[in-house]
Tab-separated table of N, CA and C in Angstrom:
chain	number	residue	atom	x	y	z
K	18	GLY	N	-0.174	-2.806	-10.748
K	18	GLY	CA	-1.447	-3.232	-10.291
K	18	GLY	C	-1.989	-4.438	-11.039
K	19	GLU	N	-1.793	-4.478	-12.353
K	19	GLU	CA	-2.334	-5.572	-13.159
K	19	GLU	C	-1.688	-6.902	-12.797
K	20	LEU	N	-0.420	-6.874	-12.468
K	20	LEU	CA	0.288	-8.110	-12.134
K	20	LEU	C	-0.298	-8.762	-10.882
K	21	ALA	N	-0.824	-7.952	-9.974
K	21	ALA	CA	-1.354	-8.481	-8.711
K	21	ALA	C	-2.764	-9.038	-8.854
K	22	ARG	N	-3.320	-9.039	-10.037
K	22	ARG	CA	-4.693	-9.538	-10.227
K	22	ARG	C	-4.763	-11.060	-10.303
K	23	THR	N	-3.629	-11.719	-10.429
K	23	THR	CA	-3.621	-13.178	-10.508
K	23	THR	C	-2.728	-13.743	-9.404
K	24	GLU	N	-2.989	-14.981	-9.034
K	24	GLU	CA	-2.167	-15.649	-8.017
K	24	GLU	C	-0.707	-15.751	-8.476
K	25	SER	N	-0.508	-16.099	-9.752
K	25	SER	CA	0.866	-16.224	-10.252
K	25	SER	C	1.562	-14.867	-10.282
K	26	GLY	N	0.809	-13.805	-10.541
K	26	GLY	CA	1.390	-12.474	-10.520
K	26	GLY	C	1.809	-12.052	-9.124
K	27	VAL	N	0.987	-12.355	-8.138
K	27	VAL	CA	1.330	-12.041	-6.750
K	27	VAL	C	2.545	-12.845	-6.319
K	28	LEU	N	2.611	-14.088	-6.749
K	28	LEU	CA	3.778	-14.916	-6.442
K	28	LEU	C	5.040	-14.308	-7.048
K	29	LEU	N	4.935	-13.845	-8.280
K	29	LEU	CA	6.069	-13.205	-8.941
K	29	LEU	C	6.486	-11.935	-8.201
K	30	LEU	N	5.510	-11.135	-7.783
K	30	LEU	CA	5.819	-9.934	-7.005
K	30	LEU	C	6.507	-10.285	-5.681
K	31	ALA	N	6.006	-11.316	-5.029
K	31	ALA	CA	6.593	-11.729	-3.752
K	31	ALA	C	8.020	-12.221	-3.942
K	32	GLU	N	8.255	-12.977	-5.005
K	32	GLU	CA	9.591	-13.507	-5.264
K	32	GLU	C	10.584	-12.415	-5.652
K	33	SER	N	10.097	-11.365	-6.306
K	33	SER	CA	10.991	-10.300	-6.757
K	33	SER	C	11.530	-9.475	-5.588
K	34	GLY	N	10.758	-9.376	-4.521
K	34	GLY	CA	11.179	-8.605	-3.362
K	34	GLY	C	10.880	-7.120	-3.459
K	35	HIS	N	10.349	-6.665	-4.593
K	35	HIS	CA	10.076	-5.242	-4.770
K	35	HIS	C	8.986	-4.744	-3.837
K	36	VAL	N	7.943	-5.536	-3.655
K	36	VAL	CA	6.847	-5.106	-2.785
K	36	VAL	C	7.332	-5.012	-1.343
K	37	GLU	N	8.119	-5.974	-0.907
K	37	GLU	CA	8.654	-5.932	0.448
K	37	GLU	C	9.540	-4.706	0.638
K	38	GLN	N	10.304	-4.333	-0.398
K	38	GLN	CA	11.135	-3.134	-0.316
K	38	GLN	C	10.277	-1.886	-0.178
K	39	MET	N	9.187	-1.828	-0.937
K	39	MET	CA	8.297	-0.669	-0.843
K	39	MET	C	7.639	-0.606	0.535
K	40	ILE	N	7.193	-1.746	1.037
K	40	ILE	CA	6.576	-1.784	2.368
K	40	ILE	C	7.584	-1.338	3.419
K	41	GLU	N	8.798	-1.829	3.333
K	41	GLU	CA	9.841	-1.451	4.287
K	41	GLU	C	10.134	0.046	4.198
K	42	HIS	N	10.180	0.577	2.989
K	42	HIS	CA	10.443	2.008	2.816
K	42	HIS	C	9.325	2.842	3.442
K	43	VAL	N	8.097	2.449	3.227
K	43	VAL	CA	6.955	3.195	3.773
K	43	VAL	C	6.944	3.118	5.296
K	44	ARG	N	7.267	1.983	5.839
K	44	ARG	CA	7.213	1.815	7.300
K	44	ARG	C	8.383	2.459	8.022
K	45	SER	N	9.559	2.473	7.408
K	45	SER	CA	10.740	2.908	8.142
K	45	SER	C	11.155	4.337	7.840
K	46	ASN	N	10.660	4.904	6.777
K	46	ASN	CA	11.123	6.226	6.372
K	46	ASN	C	10.400	7.305	7.159
K	47	THR	N	11.171	8.176	7.791
K	47	THR	CA	10.578	9.290	8.507
K	47	THR	C	10.616	10.574	7.675
K	48	HIS	N	11.347	10.552	6.572
K	48	HIS	CA	11.399	11.703	5.669
K	48	HIS	C	10.454	11.419	4.505
K	49	TYR	N	9.363	12.148	4.455
K	49	TYR	CA	8.332	11.883	3.464
K	49	TYR	C	8.634	12.640	2.183
K	50	ASP	N	9.156	11.927	1.204
K	50	ASP	CA	9.513	12.530	-0.064
K	50	ASP	C	8.680	11.924	-1.187
K	51	LEU	N	9.013	12.302	-2.400
K	51	LEU	CA	8.272	11.816	-3.559
K	51	LEU	C	8.378	10.295	-3.701
K	52	HIS	N	9.540	9.730	-3.386
K	52	HIS	CA	9.713	8.275	-3.471
K	52	HIS	C	8.786	7.568	-2.477
K	53	HIS	N	8.654	8.141	-1.313
K	53	HIS	CA	7.777	7.570	-0.274
K	53	HIS	C	6.331	7.524	-0.772
K	54	ARG	N	5.881	8.637	-1.319
K	54	ARG	CA	4.514	8.691	-1.833
K	54	ARG	C	4.355	7.802	-3.063
K	55	GLY	N	5.388	7.682	-3.875
K	55	GLY	CA	5.333	6.778	-5.028
K	55	GLY	C	5.162	5.333	-4.600
K	56	CYS	N	5.840	4.949	-3.529
K	56	CYS	CA	5.674	3.597	-2.981
K	56	CYS	C	4.248	3.384	-2.513
K	57	LEU	N	3.676	4.400	-1.883
K	57	LEU	CA	2.289	4.290	-1.425
K	57	LEU	C	1.342	4.085	-2.608
K	58	TRP	N	1.523	4.866	-3.680
K	58	TRP	CA	0.662	4.719	-4.859
K	58	TRP	C	0.812	3.331	-5.472
K	59	ALA	N	2.043	2.840	-5.569
K	59	ALA	CA	2.265	1.506	-6.140
K	59	ALA	C	1.585	0.439	-5.294
K	60	LEU	N	1.717	0.537	-3.983
K	60	LEU	CA	1.059	-0.425	-3.095
K	60	LEU	C	-0.454	-0.335	-3.213
K	61	GLY	N	-0.970	0.871	-3.395
K	61	GLY	CA	-2.413	1.041	-3.572
K	61	GLY	C	-2.916	0.361	-4.828
K	62	HIS	N	-2.168	0.487	-5.915
K	62	HIS	CA	-2.589	-0.162	-7.159
K	62	HIS	C	-2.463	-1.681	-7.060
K	63	ILE	N	-1.467	-2.148	-6.353
K	63	ILE	CA	-1.341	-3.589	-6.119
K	63	ILE	C	-2.531	-4.079	-5.294
K	64	GLY	N	-2.905	-3.317	-4.276
K	64	GLY	CA	-3.990	-3.720	-3.389
K	64	GLY	C	-5.382	-3.478	-3.938
K	65	SER	N	-5.488	-2.954	-5.164
K	65	SER	CA	-6.812	-2.695	-5.732
K	65	SER	C	-7.445	-3.935	-6.350
K	66	SER	N	-6.771	-5.074	-6.263
K	66	SER	CA	-7.349	-6.349	-6.688
K	66	SER	C	-7.469	-7.252	-5.464
K	67	GLU	N	-8.327	-8.248	-5.546
K	67	GLU	CA	-8.536	-9.149	-4.399
K	67	GLU	C	-7.241	-9.842	-3.974
K	68	THR	N	-6.501	-10.369	-4.949
K	68	THR	CA	-5.262	-11.086	-4.602
K	68	THR	C	-4.217	-10.125	-4.059
K	69	GLY	N	-4.141	-8.923	-4.629
K	69	GLY	CA	-3.192	-7.929	-4.139
K	69	GLY	C	-3.564	-7.423	-2.756
K	70	PHE	N	-4.869	-7.228	-2.528
K	70	PHE	CA	-5.316	-6.789	-1.211
K	70	PHE	C	-4.960	-7.834	-0.155
K	71	THR	N	-5.168	-9.083	-0.463
K	71	THR	CA	-4.826	-10.156	0.474
K	71	THR	C	-3.344	-10.134	0.802
K	72	PHE	N	-2.532	-9.901	-0.213
K	72	PHE	CA	-1.076	-9.819	-0.025
K	72	PHE	C	-0.730	-8.687	0.946
K	73	LEU	N	-1.331	-7.512	0.754
K	73	LEU	CA	-1.044	-6.379	1.635
K	73	LEU	C	-1.629	-6.585	3.029
K	74	ARG	N	-2.799	-7.198	3.101
K	74	ARG	CA	-3.411	-7.472	4.409
K	74	ARG	C	-2.546	-8.432	5.209
K	75	ASP	N	-2.015	-9.454	4.545
K	75	ASP	CA	-1.161	-10.420	5.237
K	75	ASP	C	0.144	-9.781	5.727
K	76	ALA	N	0.555	-8.692	5.071
K	76	ALA	CA	1.757	-7.965	5.492
K	76	ALA	C	1.426	-6.886	6.522
K	77	ASN	N	0.176	-6.865	7.018
K	77	ASN	CA	-0.305	-5.889	8.001
K	77	ASN	C	-0.142	-4.448	7.514
K	78	MET	N	-0.245	-4.270	6.205
K	78	MET	CA	-0.053	-2.951	5.629
K	78	MET	C	-1.326	-2.107	5.686
K	79	VAL	N	-2.491	-2.734	5.664
K	79	VAL	CA	-3.749	-1.991	5.632
K	79	VAL	C	-3.916	-1.189	6.924
K	80	GLU	N	-3.701	-1.816	8.051
K	80	GLU	CA	-3.823	-1.125	9.326
K	80	GLU	C	-2.809	0.002	9.433
K	81	PHE	N	-1.607	-0.237	8.912
K	81	PHE	CA	-0.573	0.787	8.941
K	81	PHE	C	-0.987	1.998	8.111
K	82	LEU	N	-1.593	1.762	6.946
K	82	LEU	CA	-2.037	2.857	6.090
K	82	LEU	C	-3.138	3.671	6.766
K	83	VAL	N	-4.041	2.995	7.455
K	83	VAL	CA	-5.098	3.702	8.175
K	83	VAL	C	-4.484	4.597	9.247
K	84	GLN	N	-3.544	4.071	10.012
K	84	GLN	CA	-2.885	4.857	11.056
K	84	GLN	C	-2.143	6.056	10.466
K	85	LEU	N	-1.467	5.841	9.341
K	85	LEU	CA	-0.725	6.913	8.697
K	85	LEU	C	-1.671	7.982	8.154
K	86	ALA	N	-2.808	7.558	7.624
K	86	ALA	CA	-3.794	8.516	7.114
K	86	ALA	C	-4.396	9.342	8.244
K	87	GLU	N	-4.554	8.749	9.397
K	87	GLU	CA	-5.163	9.454	10.518
K	87	GLU	C	-4.179	10.303	11.316
K	88	HIS	N	-2.919	9.839	11.418
K	88	HIS	CA	-1.988	10.472	12.341
K	88	HIS	C	-0.668	10.911	11.717
K	89	GLY	N	-0.534	10.840	10.412
K	89	GLY	CA	0.713	11.254	9.766
K	89	GLY	C	0.999	12.724	9.994
K	90	HIS	N	2.281	13.077	10.061
K	90	HIS	CA	2.678	14.456	10.345
K	90	HIS	C	2.625	15.349	9.111
K	91	CYS	N	2.696	14.756	7.951
K	91	CYS	CA	2.711	15.512	6.696
K	91	CYS	C	1.332	15.425	6.038
K	92	LEU	N	0.734	16.571	5.767
K	92	LEU	CA	-0.618	16.599	5.209
K	92	LEU	C	-0.676	15.931	3.828
K	93	ALA	N	0.351	16.137	3.000
K	93	ALA	CA	0.378	15.518	1.674
K	93	ALA	C	0.420	13.996	1.792
K	94	LEU	N	1.160	13.504	2.761
K	94	LEU	CA	1.247	12.061	2.994
K	94	LEU	C	-0.097	11.515	3.470
K	95	ARG	N	-0.753	12.234	4.350
K	95	ARG	CA	-2.067	11.798	4.835
K	95	ARG	C	-3.065	11.748	3.690
K	96	GLY	N	-3.015	12.732	2.814
K	96	GLY	CA	-3.898	12.740	1.653
K	96	GLY	C	-3.622	11.590	0.709
K	97	THR	N	-2.339	11.302	0.493
K	97	THR	CA	-1.980	10.168	-0.366
K	97	THR	C	-2.504	8.873	0.234
K	98	CYS	N	-2.353	8.700	1.535
K	98	CYS	CA	-2.870	7.495	2.200
K	98	CYS	C	-4.380	7.399	2.048
K	99	PHE	N	-5.059	8.510	2.135
K	99	PHE	CA	-6.508	8.525	1.961
K	99	PHE	C	-6.889	7.999	0.577
K	100	TYR	N	-6.199	8.477	-0.460
K	100	TYR	CA	-6.481	8.010	-1.819
K	100	TYR	C	-6.084	6.546	-2.010
K	101	VAL	N	-4.995	6.136	-1.397
K	101	VAL	CA	-4.565	4.733	-1.480
K	101	VAL	C	-5.600	3.827	-0.825
K	102	LEU	N	-6.141	4.250	0.310
K	102	LEU	CA	-7.197	3.460	0.951
K	102	LEU	C	-8.430	3.388	0.059
K	103	GLY	N	-8.684	4.433	-0.702
K	103	GLY	CA	-9.770	4.397	-1.679
K	103	GLY	C	-9.527	3.352	-2.753
K	104	LEU	N	-8.273	3.223	-3.188
K	104	LEU	CA	-7.940	2.172	-4.162
K	104	LEU	C	-8.174	0.796	-3.558
K	105	LEU	N	-7.795	0.631	-2.299
K	105	LEU	CA	-7.980	-0.667	-1.649
K	105	LEU	C	-9.461	-1.008	-1.500
K	106	SER	N	-10.285	0.015	-1.391
K	106	SER	CA	-11.715	-0.242	-1.207
K	106	SER	C	-12.424	-0.651	-2.499
K	107	ARG	N	-11.690	-0.734	-3.599
K	107	ARG	CA	-12.267	-1.230	-4.842
K	107	ARG	C	-12.567	-2.711	-4.751
K	108	THR	N	-11.960	-3.399	-3.792
K	108	THR	CA	-12.197	-4.830	-3.610
K	108	THR	C	-13.263	-5.035	-2.550
K	109	SER	N	-13.949	-6.155	-2.629
K	109	SER	CA	-14.951	-6.440	-1.584
K	109	SER	C	-14.297	-6.646	-0.227
K	110	SER	N	-13.116	-7.253	-0.201
K	110	SER	CA	-12.391	-7.428	1.065
K	110	SER	C	-11.960	-6.088	1.638
K	111	GLY	N	-11.578	-5.168	0.761
K	111	GLY	CA	-11.139	-3.851	1.206
K	111	GLY	C	-12.259	-3.013	1.753
K	112	ARG	N	-13.468	-3.271	1.323
K	112	ARG	CA	-14.608	-2.513	1.841
K	112	ARG	C	-15.042	-3.013	3.208
K	113	ASP	N	-14.649	-4.211	3.584
K	113	ASP	CA	-15.039	-4.774	4.896
K	113	ASP	C	-14.285	-4.181	6.045
């Protein structure tokens, strides 16, 4: 999460490919395991800063998280998404 608080940190995250891997895992995985929820928590902490939130918004991840929180088949996953959305709402952009 701390790395995403600066523009250079977000650039480093984007270049590393780790965030894209986590986003891909969350979007494509139909088996909701601990790794899946761990990716959600990591993305939530990244998105808890303005620069990180912008990064996730540009990847259309915010809308996906809302849909998953509302319609996910696994209750634990829906709860995790709810808390992740709470992390995203720490930013002024996330509250809009």
